[in-house]
Tab-separated table of C-alpha atoms and ligand atoms in Angstrom:
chain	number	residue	atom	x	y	z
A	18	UNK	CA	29.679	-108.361	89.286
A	19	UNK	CA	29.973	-105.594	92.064
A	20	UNK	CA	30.109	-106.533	95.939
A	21	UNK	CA	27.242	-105.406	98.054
A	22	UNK	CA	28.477	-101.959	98.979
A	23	UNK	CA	29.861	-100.838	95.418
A	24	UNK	CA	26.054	-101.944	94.478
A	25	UNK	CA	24.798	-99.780	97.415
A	26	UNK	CA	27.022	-96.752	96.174
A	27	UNK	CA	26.171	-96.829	92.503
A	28	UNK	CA	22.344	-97.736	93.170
A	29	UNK	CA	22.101	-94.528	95.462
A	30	UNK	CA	22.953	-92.291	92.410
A	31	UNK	CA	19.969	-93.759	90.240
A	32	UNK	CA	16.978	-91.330	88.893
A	33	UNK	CA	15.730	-93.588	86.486
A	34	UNK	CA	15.242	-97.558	85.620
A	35	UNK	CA	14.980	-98.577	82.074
A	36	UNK	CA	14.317	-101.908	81.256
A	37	UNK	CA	14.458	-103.966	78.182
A	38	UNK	CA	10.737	-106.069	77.826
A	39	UNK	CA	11.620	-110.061	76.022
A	40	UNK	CA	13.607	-111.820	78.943
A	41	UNK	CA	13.319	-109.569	81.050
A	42	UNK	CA	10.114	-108.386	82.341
A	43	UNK	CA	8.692	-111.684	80.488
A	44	UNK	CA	10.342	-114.938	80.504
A	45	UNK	CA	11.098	-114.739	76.399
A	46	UNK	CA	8.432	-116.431	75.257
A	47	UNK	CA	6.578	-115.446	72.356
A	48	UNK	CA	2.906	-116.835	72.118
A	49	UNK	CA	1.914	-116.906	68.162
A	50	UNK	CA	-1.370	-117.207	66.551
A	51	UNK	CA	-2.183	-117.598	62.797
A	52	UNK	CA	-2.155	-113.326	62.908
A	53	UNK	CA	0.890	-112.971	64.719
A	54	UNK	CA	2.335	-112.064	68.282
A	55	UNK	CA	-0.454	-112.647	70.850
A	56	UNK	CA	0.436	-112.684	74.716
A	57	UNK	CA	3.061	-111.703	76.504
A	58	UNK	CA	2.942	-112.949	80.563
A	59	UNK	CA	4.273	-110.391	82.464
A	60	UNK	CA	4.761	-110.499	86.539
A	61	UNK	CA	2.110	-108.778	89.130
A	62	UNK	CA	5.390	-108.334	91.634
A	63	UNK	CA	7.847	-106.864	89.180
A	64	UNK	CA	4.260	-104.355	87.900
A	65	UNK	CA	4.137	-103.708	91.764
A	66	UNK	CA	7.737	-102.815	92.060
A	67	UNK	CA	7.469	-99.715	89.376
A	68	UNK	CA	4.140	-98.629	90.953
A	69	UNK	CA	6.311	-98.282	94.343
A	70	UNK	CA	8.813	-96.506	91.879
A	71	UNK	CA	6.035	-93.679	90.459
A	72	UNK	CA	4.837	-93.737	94.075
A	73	UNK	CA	8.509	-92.612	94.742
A	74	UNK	CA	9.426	-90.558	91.705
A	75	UNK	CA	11.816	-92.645	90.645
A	76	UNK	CA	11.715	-93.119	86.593
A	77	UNK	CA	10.888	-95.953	84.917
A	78	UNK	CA	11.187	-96.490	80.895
A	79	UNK	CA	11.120	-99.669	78.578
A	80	UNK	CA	13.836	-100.167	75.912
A	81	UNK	CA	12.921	-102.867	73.621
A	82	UNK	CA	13.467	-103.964	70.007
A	83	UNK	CA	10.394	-105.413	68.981
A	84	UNK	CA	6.958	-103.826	68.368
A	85	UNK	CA	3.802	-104.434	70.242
A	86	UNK	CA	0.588	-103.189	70.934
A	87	UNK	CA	1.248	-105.443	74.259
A	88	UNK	CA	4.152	-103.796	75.624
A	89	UNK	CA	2.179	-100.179	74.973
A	90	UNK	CA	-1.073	-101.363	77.030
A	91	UNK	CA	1.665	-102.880	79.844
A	92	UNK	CA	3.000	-99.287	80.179
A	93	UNK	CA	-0.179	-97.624	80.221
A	94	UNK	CA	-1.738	-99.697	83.119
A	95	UNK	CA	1.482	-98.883	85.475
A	96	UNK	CA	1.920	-95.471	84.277
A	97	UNK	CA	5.101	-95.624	82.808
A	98	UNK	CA	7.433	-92.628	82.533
A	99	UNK	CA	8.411	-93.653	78.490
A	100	UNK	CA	8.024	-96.384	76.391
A	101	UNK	CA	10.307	-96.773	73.615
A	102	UNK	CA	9.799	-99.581	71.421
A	103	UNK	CA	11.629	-100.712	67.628
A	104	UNK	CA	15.170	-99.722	68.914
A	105	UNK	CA	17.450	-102.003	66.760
A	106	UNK	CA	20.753	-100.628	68.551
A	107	UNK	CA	20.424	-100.174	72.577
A	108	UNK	CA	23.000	-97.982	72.974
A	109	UNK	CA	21.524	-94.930	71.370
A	110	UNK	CA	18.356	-96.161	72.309
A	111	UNK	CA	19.213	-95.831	75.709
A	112	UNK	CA	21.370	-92.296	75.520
A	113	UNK	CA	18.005	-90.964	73.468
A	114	UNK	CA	15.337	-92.370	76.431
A	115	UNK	CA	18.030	-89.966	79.140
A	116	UNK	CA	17.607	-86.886	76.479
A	117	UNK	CA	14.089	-86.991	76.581
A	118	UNK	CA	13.666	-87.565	80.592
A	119	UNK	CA	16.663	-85.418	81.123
A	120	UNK	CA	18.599	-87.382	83.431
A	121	UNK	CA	21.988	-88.648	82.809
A	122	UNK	CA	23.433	-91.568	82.029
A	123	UNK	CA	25.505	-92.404	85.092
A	124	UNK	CA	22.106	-92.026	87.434
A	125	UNK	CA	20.202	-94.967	85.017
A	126	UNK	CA	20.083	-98.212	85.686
A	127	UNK	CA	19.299	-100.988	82.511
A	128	UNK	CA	18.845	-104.303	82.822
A	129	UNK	CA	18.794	-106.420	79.587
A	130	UNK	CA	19.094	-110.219	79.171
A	131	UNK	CA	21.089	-110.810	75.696
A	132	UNK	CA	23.874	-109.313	73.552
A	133	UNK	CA	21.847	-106.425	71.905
A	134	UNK	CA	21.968	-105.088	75.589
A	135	UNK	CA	25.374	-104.942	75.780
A	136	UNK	CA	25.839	-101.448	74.372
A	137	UNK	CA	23.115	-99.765	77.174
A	138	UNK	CA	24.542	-102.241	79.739
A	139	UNK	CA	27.776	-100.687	79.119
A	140	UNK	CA	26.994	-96.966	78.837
A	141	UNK	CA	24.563	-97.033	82.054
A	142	UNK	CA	25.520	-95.798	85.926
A	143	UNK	CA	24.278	-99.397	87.216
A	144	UNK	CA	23.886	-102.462	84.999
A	145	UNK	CA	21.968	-105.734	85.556
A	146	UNK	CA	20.712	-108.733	84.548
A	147	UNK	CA	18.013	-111.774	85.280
A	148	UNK	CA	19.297	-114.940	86.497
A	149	UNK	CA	18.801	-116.588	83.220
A	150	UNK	CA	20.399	-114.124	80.816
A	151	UNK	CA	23.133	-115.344	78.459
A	152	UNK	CA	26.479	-115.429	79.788
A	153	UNK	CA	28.717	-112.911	77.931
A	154	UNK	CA	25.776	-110.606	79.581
A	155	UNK	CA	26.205	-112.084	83.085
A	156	UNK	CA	29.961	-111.776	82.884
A	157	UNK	CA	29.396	-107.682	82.437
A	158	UNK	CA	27.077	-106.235	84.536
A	159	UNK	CA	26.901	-104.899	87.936
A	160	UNK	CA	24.340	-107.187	88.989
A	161	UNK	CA	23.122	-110.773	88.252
A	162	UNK	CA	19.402	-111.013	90.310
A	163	UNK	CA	18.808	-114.022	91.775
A	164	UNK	CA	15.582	-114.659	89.789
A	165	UNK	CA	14.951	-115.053	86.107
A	166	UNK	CA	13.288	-112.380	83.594
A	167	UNK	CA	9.409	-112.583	84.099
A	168	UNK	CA	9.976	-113.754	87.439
A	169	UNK	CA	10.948	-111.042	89.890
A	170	UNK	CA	14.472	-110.270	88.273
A	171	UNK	CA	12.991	-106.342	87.763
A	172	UNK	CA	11.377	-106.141	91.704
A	173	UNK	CA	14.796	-107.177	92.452
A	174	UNK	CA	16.490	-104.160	90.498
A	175	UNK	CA	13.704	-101.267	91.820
A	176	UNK	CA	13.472	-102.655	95.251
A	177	UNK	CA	17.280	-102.347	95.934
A	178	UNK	CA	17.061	-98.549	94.110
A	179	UNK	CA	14.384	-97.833	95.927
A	180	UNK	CA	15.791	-99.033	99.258
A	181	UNK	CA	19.349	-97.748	98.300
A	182	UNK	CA	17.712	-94.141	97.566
A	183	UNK	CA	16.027	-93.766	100.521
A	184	UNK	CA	12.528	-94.187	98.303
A	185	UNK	CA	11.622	-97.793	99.945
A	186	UNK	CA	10.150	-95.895	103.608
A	187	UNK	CA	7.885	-93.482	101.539
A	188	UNK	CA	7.160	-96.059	99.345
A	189	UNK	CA	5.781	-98.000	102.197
A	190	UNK	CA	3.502	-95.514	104.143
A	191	UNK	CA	1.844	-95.249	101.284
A	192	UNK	CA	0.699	-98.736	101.641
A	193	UNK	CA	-1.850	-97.336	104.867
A	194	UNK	CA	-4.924	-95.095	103.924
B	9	LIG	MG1	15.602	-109.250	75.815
């Protein structure tokens, strides 16, 4: 965990937010039916916080192991900048989402919540977690939010990118008609 102005200085240098979806943007909970996976709840605030990003041009992508027609109609309604779903190993996962949006890893930001994150949370410029994630993750990121995954742990992340980039002013005049 970094003090508030090493967080400052590394958050300034991030182009592009990827996040990982189970436990992070939800709270881990996977609602079954007899056919399978069927809900996901995801948060209105942390959905808000990457409109303000695309409102900013600030990238946002989604790194996540599992498949899901869920996670695909998520990304579409907030107009996501990539989605990339059935990545086993995060670590190449994440260096492959930077190929594709061309922006290096040193100005991404990832925030995952259990030990398959380790490898992105280790080869990303700033790393982070929810509140709740387990500890051998909270013991080596940058960050540990204040609030849980699925409960404003990702508006956490963008809104201090977005205020450390200089993003958070524009992002707010466009609240006015
Ligand atoms: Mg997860």
């Amino acid at each position: 965990v970094k003090s508030q102005g090493e967080l400052q200085a590394l958050a300034s240098r991030v182009a592009l937010v990827v996040f990982d979806v189970d436990g992070v943007l939800t709270d881990g909970g996977l609602w079954y039916g007899p056919e399978g996976e069927l809900h996901k709840r995801f948060d209105v605030k942390d959905g808000h916080g990457m409109v303000l990003a695309r409102l900013t041009g600030l990238k946002v992508a989604l790194l996540t192991a599992r498949t899901s027609a869920i996670v695909e109609t998520r990304a579409q309604e907030l107009k996501l900048t990539h989605v990339a779903q059935g990545q086993r190993y995060k670590g190449p996962g994440l260096e492959a989402v930077c190929a594709a949006l061309e922006v290096p890893l040193s100005a991404t930001a990832y925030m995952g919540d259990d030990v398959n994150d380790v490898p992105a949370l280790e080869r990303c410029g700033l790393s982070a977690c929810p509140a709740d994630a387990v500890d051998e993750v909270r013991a080596r990121v940058h960050l540990v939010c204040s609030r849980p995954g699925g409960r404003g742990a990702a508006r956490e992340l963008l809104d201090l990118v977005l205020k450390a980039t200089g993003r958070w002013e524009s992002a707010m005049r466009q609240m006015e008609p």
